[in-house]
Amino acid sequence: MYSKDIAKLAGVSRSTVSRVFNNYPNVSVETKEKVNRIIKKYNYVPHGPARTLAGKHNKVIGVFIINVDHKDEKFNVFRNTYFSPFTGAAIDCADKLGYNVLVVVIDKNSDFRKIRELFNNKTLSGGIFIGALNSPPKILELVESGYKLVIIDQDQNYQSKVKGNYIIVNSNNFEGAYTATKYLIELGHHNIAHICGDIKKLSGSERLKGYKRKMNEAGLKIKKHYIANGDFTENSGYRCAKELLKGKNNNKNKITGIFCSNDAMAIGAIKAITEMKLRIPDDISIIGYDDTEISSYISPSLTTIRSSILKMASVATRNIIDFIENGIESSKFHVIPTELIERSSTKKLEN
Amino acid sequence: MYSKDIAKLAGVSRSTVSRVFNNYPNVSVETKEKVNRIIKKYNYVPHGPARTLAGKHNKVIGVFIINVDHKDEKFNVFRNTYFSPFTGAAIDCADKLGYNVLVVVIDKNSDFRKIRELFNNKTLSGGIFIGALNSPPKILELVESGYKLVIIDQDQNYQSKVKGNYIIVNSNNFEGAYTATKYLIELGHHNIAHICGDIKKLSGSERLKGYKRKMNEAGLKIKKHYIANGDFTENSGYRCAKELLKGKNNNKNKITGIFCSNDAMAIGAIKAITEMKLRIPDDISIIGYDDTEISSYISPSLTTIRSSILKMASVATRNIIDFIENGIESSKFHVIPTELIERSSTKKLEN
DNA sequence: CTGTTAGCGCGTTCAT
DNA sequence: ATGAACGCGCTAACAG
């Protein structure tokens, strides 16, 4: 069933059908009604590719999940407690605005070519990157090629150096980390360690900064062995916790609190600590970041910093669609606020 | 950069470029090489929509997640421990075969119209349904319209009644449920309850059958109040467990084991039981179904039936692509085997 | 307000 | 083995 057929049935020309379907103003009320009736009756939908070919943009956006360097978790991208809900929320939000979402997982650098193809061949009108390193050349090349993009978790300062406009959406990483550290301090902890995320990512480095700043402001010393280098994976959290807490069993280690740069690492840390026969929160208080679903399920439930993933996704999605439909005159920068969620993995330090 | 440009640069006609790109046999080796060099150099990719318009099929498949009746979990589709990994695996598998995946969440019945549109306007060449009720008329209408579909979790017996071919992929529900029940019995349990999934879904009704069959074969009575009607959600598992275990605190209830039709409900049940101050597995043994990621994290870790979600997804994806590219002569039916995963939510009954 | 016409980029005859 | 010409279904520019 094509516009030609609708035209014949309605006794008008194909152009009129097109005009009616696209809600153009210059059509008489009667013909509009007449044509609309036929359209409804036959469930007519214009042929998408033909539409794009004739100059309209496809109502499809991409969500690009960058998973390079984590081949071991290959099949688990969608089990990732951050990527999954983000993608779900983006799909939901796009749907409300009449858009569809094509999901692409990037395992290796060469996969960027695929994204370029998807844009080149006009399958996509825009896209959202999650899991990217900070100021990744591959992505900025795409921006310079004129593709419309939102990047989650990127340093704003690079925007001026790039030819072309794009949109950044970030969690308020510094503030969140600052709050987490402050909370532990207020609970009476002094020897607070930090398990870093990948510091090549903005969230990793900013959260580290927030931790350091608050420690300094509180006049607490950050000993060298208080900072462990994780990479946002659960395994790294496990490894780092073991490293940080070496000697804790025979009281040679004073650490009583750990701020983990995300929930996944916090969960790894909890595993490690439990294995070491230490108790949470009695011996060690743990605080995470993200408030992923699993945080409320594990035992003990995890105190964490929420920076609504849903909100990040909806801001990203609404903005990319606005970008596609109306364009933007300059790059944009959005920050999603944070909030402390108190659960049972943290405890006031006795005495 | 279009085929026209490549043609000019290579000093050939557009047709030749097209022939080279699509690997036609009737091109001389030299021109083929020459053209390929230019294609590589400029990263040429044919314009997708134009291609479809000229008669090729789009290399895009849909994953349709049916979430009707669960509006409360609206934003949580992707936190769903079953849908998420399935979708991820499907994307990964499709990618390997050169296909992209468009994800659609169906919240209400009217959303089916959207799927029809996506097929009508040639955005999609095929699709996979997950979360469907058994023999859902809306989906079968799509099959009869000639759209290429895989449906997960469907009764094979309906296939003959439908005009048109489609593909079914199921877990071996009956066998899995039978094994789960058998396991509890072998651990010495006699009073075994079952929390059903939505019995309008094949998995819900088949697992119930498996439970009943094994109980009967073992000569164990299934009392009426041993079966509670859940709907595969965690909340329903919580509610059903409370219902099943009423009176357990003052020894008026003999139930010592519960087989839950999926892991989500088992997790809900664990919450309820913990709240009731009963111990798992000491007072109650719990077994689930699906082996979702979270099962190994919760405390106690959950004994469950694995019917590899990854495998289901890859079978579904490979089959839909084969269907698209080569067609099928009749409907197909695939069953994924099951396996018992022993963890710590089950225990041999003393005395 | 409406119809006619051209052209989007590609794959494919049909010639050669 | 290669090029010219047509048509896929649609929107947009141009007439009227």
XYZ file of C-alpha atoms (C1' of nucleotides) in Angstrom:
734
model
C 0.000 0.000 0.000
C 1.789 3.110 -1.240
C 0.996 6.774 -1.558
C 0.033 6.138 -5.162
C -2.721 3.787 -4.032
C -3.953 6.138 -1.364
C -4.019 8.929 -3.927
C -6.119 6.890 -6.318
C -8.575 5.879 -3.590
C -8.939 9.435 -2.399
C -9.121 10.850 -5.886
C -6.177 13.185 -5.379
C -2.536 13.308 -6.403
C 0.384 11.709 -4.636
C 1.672 15.090 -3.543
C -1.538 15.817 -1.720
C -1.268 12.548 0.136
C 2.252 13.472 1.138
C 1.128 16.902 2.216
C -1.650 15.487 4.332
C 0.539 12.874 5.928
C 3.171 15.425 6.813
C 0.633 17.880 8.100
C 1.357 20.675 5.706
C -0.818 23.744 6.202
C -1.791 24.340 2.606
C -4.438 21.653 2.233
C -8.178 22.240 2.397
C -9.922 20.823 5.413
C -12.154 18.571 3.341
C -9.430 16.892 1.312
C -7.340 16.560 4.431
C -10.172 14.722 6.140
C -10.912 12.589 3.141
C -7.304 11.544 2.682
C -6.790 10.947 6.384
C -9.751 8.608 6.420
C -8.223 6.459 3.710
C -4.819 6.566 5.384
C -6.316 5.350 8.637
C -8.413 2.743 6.934
C -5.473 1.114 5.191
C -2.890 1.737 7.903
C -0.793 3.578 5.390
C 2.781 4.412 6.421
C 5.187 6.032 3.998
C 8.090 3.901 2.879
C 10.898 4.879 5.237
C 13.880 4.547 2.935
C 12.122 6.392 0.142
C 11.392 9.138 2.587
C 14.999 9.416 3.664
C 16.105 9.326 0.073
C 13.837 12.231 -0.650
C 15.523 14.288 1.997
C 13.863 13.567 5.311
C 15.919 12.318 8.205
C 15.421 8.845 9.553
C 13.756 8.782 12.930
C 16.407 6.474 14.298
C 19.120 7.274 16.794
C 21.986 5.094 17.902
C 23.074 4.218 21.403
C 26.750 3.322 21.237
C 28.050 1.334 24.158
C 31.817 1.389 24.346
C 33.155 -1.762 25.862
C 36.730 -1.792 24.619
C 39.238 -3.482 26.927
C 36.635 -5.634 28.556
C 36.521 -8.572 26.223
C 36.209 -10.894 29.192
C 32.797 -9.428 29.861
C 31.899 -9.584 26.224
C 28.487 -11.101 26.557
C 27.778 -9.144 29.648
C 27.441 -5.655 28.304
C 23.771 -5.811 28.886
C 24.225 -7.210 32.320
C 26.268 -4.151 33.055
C 24.309 -2.443 35.757
C 24.984 0.969 34.299
C 24.692 0.514 30.543
C 21.538 -1.543 30.707
C 19.207 0.826 32.500
C 20.661 3.734 30.581
C 19.856 2.088 27.279
C 16.403 1.112 28.465
C 15.590 4.626 29.529
C 16.918 6.033 26.267
C 14.705 3.677 24.277
C 11.701 4.615 26.320
C 12.335 8.304 25.978
C 13.025 8.092 22.249
C 9.829 6.148 21.763
C 7.787 8.894 23.395
C 9.231 11.333 20.879
C 8.525 9.069 17.911
C 12.066 7.799 17.488
C 13.546 4.337 17.425
C 16.836 3.245 18.870
C 19.497 1.126 17.286
C 21.943 -0.249 19.796
C 25.579 -0.783 18.876
C 28.182 -2.390 21.106
C 31.753 -1.342 20.419
C 34.242 -3.993 21.447
C 37.215 -2.898 19.475
C 38.452 0.331 17.995
C 37.755 -0.785 14.454
C 34.081 -0.855 15.318
C 34.057 2.911 15.039
C 34.089 2.373 11.319
C 30.746 0.717 11.710
C 29.293 3.788 13.310
C 30.618 5.926 10.520
C 28.941 3.582 8.062
C 25.670 3.776 9.921
C 25.781 7.545 9.621
C 27.113 7.534 6.075
C 24.432 5.278 4.815
C 21.832 7.390 6.590
C 20.570 4.674 8.873
C 21.102 6.992 11.834
C 20.317 10.636 12.325
C 22.157 10.977 15.604
C 23.650 9.023 18.444
C 24.620 8.806 22.095
C 27.950 7.482 23.308
C 28.284 5.880 26.708
C 31.358 4.360 28.282
C 33.770 6.567 26.345
C 37.182 7.620 27.556
C 37.679 11.326 27.985
C 38.088 13.296 24.743
C 38.465 10.214 22.573
C 39.867 11.151 19.155
C 37.732 8.581 17.356
C 34.556 10.178 18.604
C 35.714 13.730 18.052
C 36.509 12.814 14.452
C 32.887 11.818 14.104
C 31.824 15.176 15.511
C 34.071 16.925 13.014
C 32.503 14.885 10.241
C 29.278 16.614 11.175
C 27.467 13.705 12.782
C 25.126 14.665 15.562
C 26.243 13.244 18.859
C 25.748 13.277 22.591
C 28.669 12.064 24.659
C 28.154 11.002 28.228
C 30.950 11.665 30.692
C 33.218 14.076 28.842
C 35.333 17.039 29.820
C 33.684 20.265 28.739
C 36.999 21.951 28.123
C 37.665 20.120 24.918
C 34.604 21.485 23.245
C 36.284 24.609 21.990
C 39.074 22.645 20.386
C 36.754 20.631 18.224
C 35.349 21.876 14.964
C 31.684 21.074 15.143
C 28.956 21.038 17.749
C 28.085 18.292 20.127
C 26.368 17.745 23.429
C 27.856 16.565 26.691
C 25.873 15.083 29.557
C 27.673 14.397 32.824
C 26.974 13.365 36.349
C 28.101 15.966 38.836
C 31.068 13.736 39.560
C 33.075 16.078 41.695
C 30.179 17.017 43.910
C 29.069 13.412 44.305
C 32.513 12.198 45.308
C 32.909 15.133 47.647
C 29.593 14.303 49.304
C 30.465 10.624 49.654
C 33.756 11.408 51.339
C 32.160 14.031 53.528
C 29.560 11.521 54.641
C 32.189 9.020 55.754
C 34.039 11.759 57.591
C 30.865 12.841 59.345
C 30.396 9.255 60.471
C 33.686 9.612 62.278
C 36.007 7.926 59.793
C 39.474 9.340 59.357
C 41.339 6.684 57.456
C 39.356 6.630 54.268
C 40.581 4.890 51.143
C 39.431 5.341 47.581
C 39.087 2.781 44.831
C 39.430 4.752 41.619
C 37.570 4.120 38.450
C 39.377 4.252 35.140
C 41.013 7.663 35.366
C 41.115 7.927 31.603
C 37.399 8.509 31.976
C 36.201 11.846 33.241
C 34.073 10.258 35.942
C 37.122 8.361 37.193
C 39.355 11.381 37.472
C 36.714 13.802 38.750
C 35.595 11.489 41.506
C 39.178 11.071 42.571
C 39.471 14.852 42.714
C 36.322 15.169 44.810
C 37.661 12.617 47.275
C 41.025 14.357 47.558
C 39.500 17.777 47.938
C 37.238 16.801 50.810
C 39.999 14.868 52.556
C 42.216 17.908 52.338
C 39.541 20.291 53.505
C 38.915 18.061 56.506
C 42.587 18.074 57.288
C 42.932 14.332 56.775
C 46.103 12.835 55.359
C 45.779 10.815 52.192
C 48.408 8.179 52.539
C 49.779 6.785 49.346
C 48.384 3.335 49.934
C 44.903 4.752 50.421
C 44.309 5.032 46.725
C 43.899 1.933 44.565
C 43.553 1.969 40.825
C 40.434 0.204 39.657
C 38.759 0.379 36.277
C 35.046 0.408 37.153
C 34.730 -3.374 36.864
C 33.678 -5.555 39.735
C 36.839 -7.607 39.460
C 38.999 -4.556 39.887
C 37.025 -3.589 42.984
C 37.700 -7.002 44.418
C 41.410 -6.796 43.673
C 41.749 -3.250 44.999
C 39.967 -4.011 48.253
C 42.321 -6.926 48.934
C 45.237 -4.647 48.202
C 43.984 -1.776 50.355
C 43.119 -3.924 53.327
C 46.277 -5.978 53.502
C 47.243 -6.355 57.160
C 43.825 -5.317 58.391
C 43.300 -8.713 59.995
C 46.156 -8.215 62.441
C 45.398 -4.568 63.048
C 48.288 -3.307 60.985
C 45.946 -1.339 58.803
C 43.858 1.602 59.952
C 41.481 1.957 57.050
C 37.855 1.978 58.222
C 36.095 3.410 55.207
C 36.317 3.047 51.448
C 34.741 5.255 48.831
C 34.420 3.282 45.603
C 34.140 5.186 42.346
C 31.141 3.096 41.273
C 28.776 0.462 42.614
C 30.226 -2.384 40.582
C 33.597 -1.953 42.268
C 31.913 -1.546 45.630
C 30.267 -4.903 45.103
C 33.618 -6.444 44.234
C 35.062 -4.874 47.355
C 32.266 -6.277 49.486
C 33.031 -9.732 48.142
C 36.705 -9.362 48.938
C 36.071 -8.008 52.417
C 33.632 -10.775 53.231
C 36.198 -13.306 52.069
C 38.749 -11.709 54.375
C 36.410 -12.357 57.292
C 35.978 -8.683 57.937
C 32.521 -7.311 58.600
C 30.672 -4.580 56.772
C 29.889 -2.056 58.116
C 31.336 -2.994 61.513
C 34.950 -3.189 60.425
C 34.765 -1.343 57.149
C 32.251 1.127 55.788
C 31.724 1.097 52.038
C 30.117 3.720 49.840
C 29.584 3.437 46.103
C 28.412 5.633 43.244
C 25.576 5.266 40.674
C 22.834 3.681 42.781
C 22.488 0.787 40.383
C 19.603 -1.614 40.890
C 21.748 -4.321 42.443
C 22.899 -2.022 45.245
C 19.677 -2.443 47.130
C 19.727 -6.216 46.758
C 23.151 -7.165 47.940
C 23.879 -7.790 51.544
C 24.583 -5.480 53.164
C 22.675 -3.056 50.982
C 24.970 -0.417 49.608
C 25.149 3.217 50.623
C 25.800 5.127 47.418
C 25.582 8.335 45.426
C 22.639 8.514 43.068
C 22.935 10.551 39.933
C 19.831 9.315 38.254
C 20.756 7.168 35.296
C 17.223 7.585 34.020
C 17.584 11.318 34.067
C 20.929 11.221 32.292
C 19.417 9.060 29.601
C 16.377 11.226 29.121
C 18.377 14.444 29.003
C 20.692 12.856 26.445
C 17.840 11.535 24.336
C 15.735 14.665 24.360
C 18.746 16.744 23.457
C 19.917 14.602 20.579
C 16.441 14.657 19.069
C 16.263 18.410 19.445
C 19.664 18.596 17.790
C 18.439 16.483 14.869
C 15.220 18.363 14.365
C 16.203 21.927 15.092
C 19.963 21.978 15.070
C 22.032 23.719 17.713
C 24.108 26.818 17.367
C 26.861 25.793 19.721
C 27.940 22.855 21.824
C 25.931 22.186 24.956
C 26.781 20.960 28.394
C 24.443 19.341 30.907
C 25.144 18.285 34.473
C 22.920 15.883 36.413
C 22.845 16.520 40.176
C 23.737 13.944 42.812
C 22.116 12.719 45.992
C 23.318 10.576 48.893
C 21.410 7.316 49.369
C 21.957 5.923 52.868
C 21.786 2.170 53.253
C 23.519 -0.359 55.472
C 27.091 -0.606 54.222
C 28.177 2.434 56.216
C 28.180 2.949 59.952
C 29.081 5.579 62.514
C 32.514 4.812 63.860
C 32.381 3.919 67.564
C 34.505 5.779 70.122
C 30.768 10.429 -1.080
C 28.507 8.466 -3.400
C 28.931 5.767 -6.003
C 28.925 8.506 -8.632
C 32.052 10.012 -7.076
C 33.786 6.688 -6.732
C 32.976 5.951 -10.360
C 34.528 9.202 -11.501
C 37.668 8.685 -9.428
C 38.085 5.147 -10.712
C 37.272 6.080 -14.270
C 34.421 3.618 -14.537
C 30.633 3.768 -14.483
C 28.405 3.676 -11.469
C 27.195 0.231 -12.407
C 30.699 -1.104 -12.161
C 31.145 0.391 -8.716
C 27.941 -1.255 -7.630
C 29.050 -4.554 -9.117
C 32.360 -4.395 -7.336
C 30.859 -3.451 -4.010
C 28.364 -6.271 -4.172
C 30.969 -8.776 -5.291
C 29.501 -9.642 -8.643
C 31.482 -12.212 -10.608
C 31.446 -10.466 -13.968
C 34.060 -7.811 -13.308
C 37.651 -8.019 -14.492
C 40.221 -8.501 -11.787
C 42.013 -5.247 -12.577
C 38.991 -2.973 -12.445
C 37.817 -4.756 -9.343
C 41.117 -4.010 -7.629
C 41.208 -0.452 -8.845
C 37.698 0.296 -7.670
C 38.212 -1.454 -4.361
C 41.230 0.707 -3.671
C 39.213 3.871 -4.093
C 36.355 2.481 -2.033
C 38.734 1.714 0.807
C 40.482 5.024 0.515
C 37.315 7.051 0.857
C 35.505 4.709 3.234
C 32.705 4.472 0.747
C 29.490 2.876 1.966
C 26.395 2.748 -0.212
C 23.482 4.856 0.942
C 21.328 2.455 2.927
C 17.875 3.813 2.151
C 18.661 4.091 -1.556
C 19.786 0.522 -1.442
C 16.574 -0.648 0.174
C 14.581 1.425 -2.246
C 16.332 -0.342 -5.091
C 15.218 -3.677 -3.765
C 17.744 -4.881 -1.212
C 16.647 -5.654 2.326
C 17.795 -3.556 5.238
C 20.301 -5.295 7.471
C 18.341 -4.395 10.563
C 16.343 -6.676 12.809
C 14.081 -5.751 15.691
C 14.081 -7.083 19.215
C 10.591 -6.564 20.590
C 10.308 -6.664 24.340
C 6.758 -7.137 25.488
C 6.149 -5.491 28.798
C 2.388 -5.084 28.814
C 0.729 -5.163 32.242
C 3.855 -4.056 34.022
C 3.582 -0.318 33.798
C 4.898 -0.006 37.314
C 8.227 -1.300 36.095
C 8.107 0.929 33.075
C 11.613 2.243 33.280
C 12.942 -1.046 34.433
C 12.599 -3.153 31.345
C 16.300 -3.044 30.908
C 16.914 -3.841 34.491
C 14.883 -6.945 33.916
C 17.367 -9.688 34.534
C 16.041 -11.753 31.681
C 15.346 -9.257 28.914
C 18.603 -7.393 29.318
C 21.121 -10.154 28.752
C 18.952 -11.603 26.027
C 18.966 -8.339 24.146
C 22.683 -7.910 24.655
C 23.447 -11.332 23.304
C 21.159 -10.777 20.335
C 22.946 -7.542 19.490
C 26.306 -9.199 19.736
C 25.297 -12.099 17.570
C 23.625 -9.902 14.959
C 26.711 -7.752 14.804
C 28.864 -10.742 13.983
C 26.595 -11.468 11.048
C 26.646 -7.885 9.799
C 23.250 -6.913 11.137
C 22.119 -4.142 13.441
C 19.461 -4.329 16.076
C 16.658 -1.929 16.751
C 15.115 -2.407 20.165
C 11.439 -1.766 20.727
C 9.682 -1.911 24.075
C 5.989 -2.687 23.917
C 4.083 -1.303 26.873
C 0.600 -1.358 25.533
C -1.260 -3.277 22.910
C -1.465 -0.325 20.575
C 2.312 -0.440 20.291
C 1.947 -3.377 17.950
C 0.926 -0.869 15.351
C 4.391 0.585 15.667
C 5.954 -2.722 14.792
C 3.748 -3.034 11.782
C 4.885 0.411 10.709
C 8.505 -0.498 11.162
C 7.985 -3.439 8.834
C 5.746 -1.544 6.438
C 8.176 1.247 5.989
C 10.949 -1.247 5.467
C 13.026 -0.214 8.454
C 13.110 -3.832 9.627
C 13.691 -7.055 7.762
C 12.788 -9.329 10.635
C 12.302 -9.450 14.373
C 12.392 -11.376 17.614
C 9.650 -11.252 20.229
C 10.407 -11.858 23.880
C 8.029 -11.740 26.800
C 4.996 -12.687 24.730
C 1.954 -14.516 26.024
C 1.261 -17.857 24.442
C -0.183 -17.699 20.910
C -0.847 -13.965 21.022
C -3.215 -12.967 18.205
C -1.427 -9.658 17.639
C 1.817 -11.411 16.841
C 0.251 -14.117 14.742
C -1.415 -11.419 12.661
C 2.044 -10.094 11.941
C 3.167 -13.561 10.876
C 0.178 -13.803 8.575
C 1.081 -10.447 7.092
C 4.292 -12.104 5.958
C 6.708 -10.451 8.357
C 9.630 -12.604 9.374
C 9.585 -13.372 13.067
C 11.063 -15.438 15.827
C 8.932 -15.837 18.928
C 10.494 -16.909 22.194
C 8.443 -19.063 24.524
C 5.552 -20.229 22.353
C 3.545 -23.392 22.060
C 4.548 -25.314 18.963
C 1.058 -26.652 18.462
C -0.294 -23.401 17.165
C 2.059 -23.308 14.234
C -0.164 -25.361 11.976
C -3.111 -23.067 12.571
C -1.298 -20.004 11.332
C -0.969 -19.081 7.703
C 2.668 -18.205 7.290
C 6.006 -19.416 8.584
C 7.722 -18.399 11.762
C 10.314 -19.651 14.182
C 9.877 -20.621 17.806
C 12.690 -20.829 20.348
C 11.914 -22.230 23.785
C 13.652 -23.278 26.941
C 13.012 -26.912 27.763
C 10.574 -25.700 30.394
C 9.027 -28.991 31.327
C 12.347 -30.751 31.762
C 13.806 -27.891 33.763
C 10.889 -27.727 36.173
C 10.903 -31.487 36.496
C 14.617 -31.434 37.348
C 14.185 -28.657 39.904
C 11.413 -30.510 41.685
C 13.332 -33.775 41.517
C 16.325 -32.094 43.098
C 14.322 -30.866 46.067
C 12.825 -34.297 46.496
C 16.253 -35.899 46.412
C 17.319 -33.517 49.153
C 14.631 -35.113 51.283
C 11.866 -32.536 50.912
C 8.290 -33.749 50.746
C 6.242 -30.650 51.212
C 7.252 -28.675 48.186
C 5.372 -25.616 47.037
C 5.466 -23.903 43.660
C 5.256 -20.241 42.827
C 3.868 -20.128 39.299
C 4.832 -17.685 36.646
C 2.190 -16.126 34.473
C 0.397 -19.222 33.200
C -0.756 -17.345 30.131
C 2.860 -17.723 29.067
C 4.087 -21.085 27.880
C 6.994 -21.086 30.314
C 4.583 -20.459 33.183
C 2.255 -23.310 32.332
C 4.947 -25.792 31.268
C 6.966 -25.300 34.424
C 3.847 -25.858 36.475
C 3.297 -29.091 34.568
C 6.853 -30.236 35.191
C 6.465 -29.613 38.904
C 3.174 -31.482 39.081
C 4.454 -34.403 37.069
C 7.481 -34.985 39.261
C 5.479 -34.596 42.455
C 3.019 -37.180 41.210
C 5.720 -39.570 40.074
C 7.327 -39.339 43.497
C 4.005 -40.100 45.126
C 3.877 -36.742 46.872
C 0.577 -35.005 47.457
C 0.195 -31.561 45.986
C -2.015 -29.794 48.448
C -4.103 -26.995 47.094
C -2.328 -24.338 49.082
C 1.048 -25.469 47.708
C 0.579 -23.611 44.488
C 0.617 -19.824 44.405
C -0.084 -17.726 41.351
C 2.741 -15.361 40.554
C 3.408 -13.484 37.345
C 7.208 -13.676 36.986
C 7.761 -10.381 38.808
C 9.726 -10.059 41.991
C 6.786 -8.488 43.781
C 4.585 -11.432 43.001
C 7.252 -13.777 44.365
C 7.264 -11.790 47.567
C 3.506 -11.874 47.873
C 3.237 -15.583 47.038
C 5.905 -16.593 49.544
C 4.068 -14.777 52.328
C 0.885 -16.492 51.307
C 2.447 -19.951 51.039
C 4.257 -19.752 54.345
C 1.433 -18.431 56.473
C 1.561 -20.220 59.817
C 5.096 -21.440 59.280
C 6.307 -19.484 62.294
C 4.203 -21.489 64.725
C 4.803 -24.790 62.969
C 1.372 -24.953 61.440
C 2.849 -25.162 57.982
C 4.914 -28.063 56.699
C 6.379 -26.533 53.550
C 10.174 -26.870 53.481
C 10.913 -26.254 49.830
C 9.692 -23.881 47.125
C 10.296 -24.128 43.407
C 9.892 -20.682 41.875
C 9.105 -20.438 38.186
C 11.866 -17.856 37.685
C 14.715 -16.209 39.550
C 13.009 -12.849 39.930
C 10.197 -14.432 41.929
C 12.708 -16.496 43.908
C 14.410 -13.272 44.913
C 11.097 -11.802 45.981
C 10.429 -14.964 47.971
C 13.806 -14.735 49.670
C 12.994 -11.193 50.743
C 9.653 -12.259 52.158
C 11.109 -15.245 53.972
C 13.894 -13.192 55.478
C 11.328 -10.681 56.675
C 9.378 -13.507 58.306
C 12.478 -14.363 60.316
C 12.767 -17.740 58.659
C 16.162 -18.938 57.470
C 17.198 -20.023 54.002
C 18.119 -22.800 53.446
C 17.728 -24.029 57.032
C 13.975 -23.566 57.293
C 13.108 -23.258 53.623
C 14.945 -24.348 50.499
C 14.422 -22.198 47.416
C 15.138 -23.020 43.793
C 14.640 -20.676 40.849
C 14.778 -20.801 37.074
C 16.855 -18.836 34.496
C 20.186 -18.453 36.271
C 20.100 -14.700 35.908
C 23.192 -12.761 36.880
C 21.792 -11.564 40.180
C 21.273 -15.133 41.412
C 24.915 -15.552 42.262
C 25.077 -12.223 44.093
C 22.182 -12.392 46.442
C 22.532 -13.891 49.818
C 22.128 -16.768 49.993
C 23.160 -17.403 46.419
C 20.352 -19.022 44.507
C 20.157 -22.611 43.316
C 18.492 -22.467 39.922
C 17.876 -24.003 36.517
C 20.039 -22.613 33.753
C 18.730 -22.593 30.231
C 21.360 -20.403 28.728
C 19.840 -17.064 27.851
C 22.839 -16.390 25.632
C 22.188 -19.542 23.693
C 18.514 -18.752 23.258
C 19.418 -15.346 21.938
C 22.009 -16.598 19.522
C 19.779 -19.360 18.186
C 17.007 -16.816 17.698
C 19.261 -14.299 16.005
C 21.020 -16.712 13.683
C 17.708 -18.175 12.658
C 15.976 -14.898 11.911
C 18.897 -13.811 9.740
C 18.846 -17.102 7.890
C 15.121 -16.617 7.432
C 15.673 -13.145 5.994
C 18.464 -14.141 3.659
C 17.413 -17.561 2.510
C 13.794 -17.901 3.505
C 12.392 -20.990 5.176
C 10.038 -23.540 3.748
C 8.139 -24.250 6.916
C 7.927 -23.096 10.503
C 10.766 -24.139 12.786
C 11.002 -25.110 16.417
C 14.077 -24.989 18.643
C 14.460 -26.143 22.232
C 17.325 -25.062 24.496
C 18.376 -27.669 27.087
C 18.464 -27.059 30.845
C 20.992 -27.664 33.580
C 20.811 -27.589 37.375
C 23.048 -25.000 39.049
C 23.592 -25.833 42.715
C 24.193 -22.926 45.065
C 23.361 -22.203 48.678
C 19.616 -21.596 48.810
C 18.868 -25.307 48.997
C 19.836 -27.817 51.662
C 19.440 -31.482 52.442
C 16.585 -31.916 54.870
C 17.814 -33.212 58.243
C 16.325 -36.366 59.832
C -5.161 25.034 -2.753
C -3.713 21.321 -6.011
C -1.350 18.619 -9.782
C 2.868 17.888 -12.551
C 7.618 17.116 -12.627
C 12.232 16.337 -11.136
C 15.499 14.082 -8.487
C 17.243 11.706 -4.107
C 21.316 7.051 -4.754
C 21.148 2.718 -5.734
C 20.664 -1.937 -8.178
C 19.456 -3.804 -12.268
C 18.038 -4.819 -16.871
C 19.403 -4.238 -21.720
C 22.479 -3.173 -24.899
C 27.006 -3.308 -26.563
C 33.353 -6.967 -19.177
C 31.230 -2.531 -19.131
C 28.009 1.611 -19.762
C 23.371 3.778 -20.470
C 18.845 4.012 -18.939
C 15.031 2.911 -15.912
C 12.498 2.659 -11.614
C 12.110 1.893 -6.523
C 8.452 5.634 -3.359
C 8.844 9.740 -1.625
C 9.242 14.997 -0.979
C 9.973 19.523 -2.861
C 9.961 23.054 -6.341
C 7.300 24.844 -9.754
C 3.045 25.872 -12.222
C -1.305 26.976 -12.342
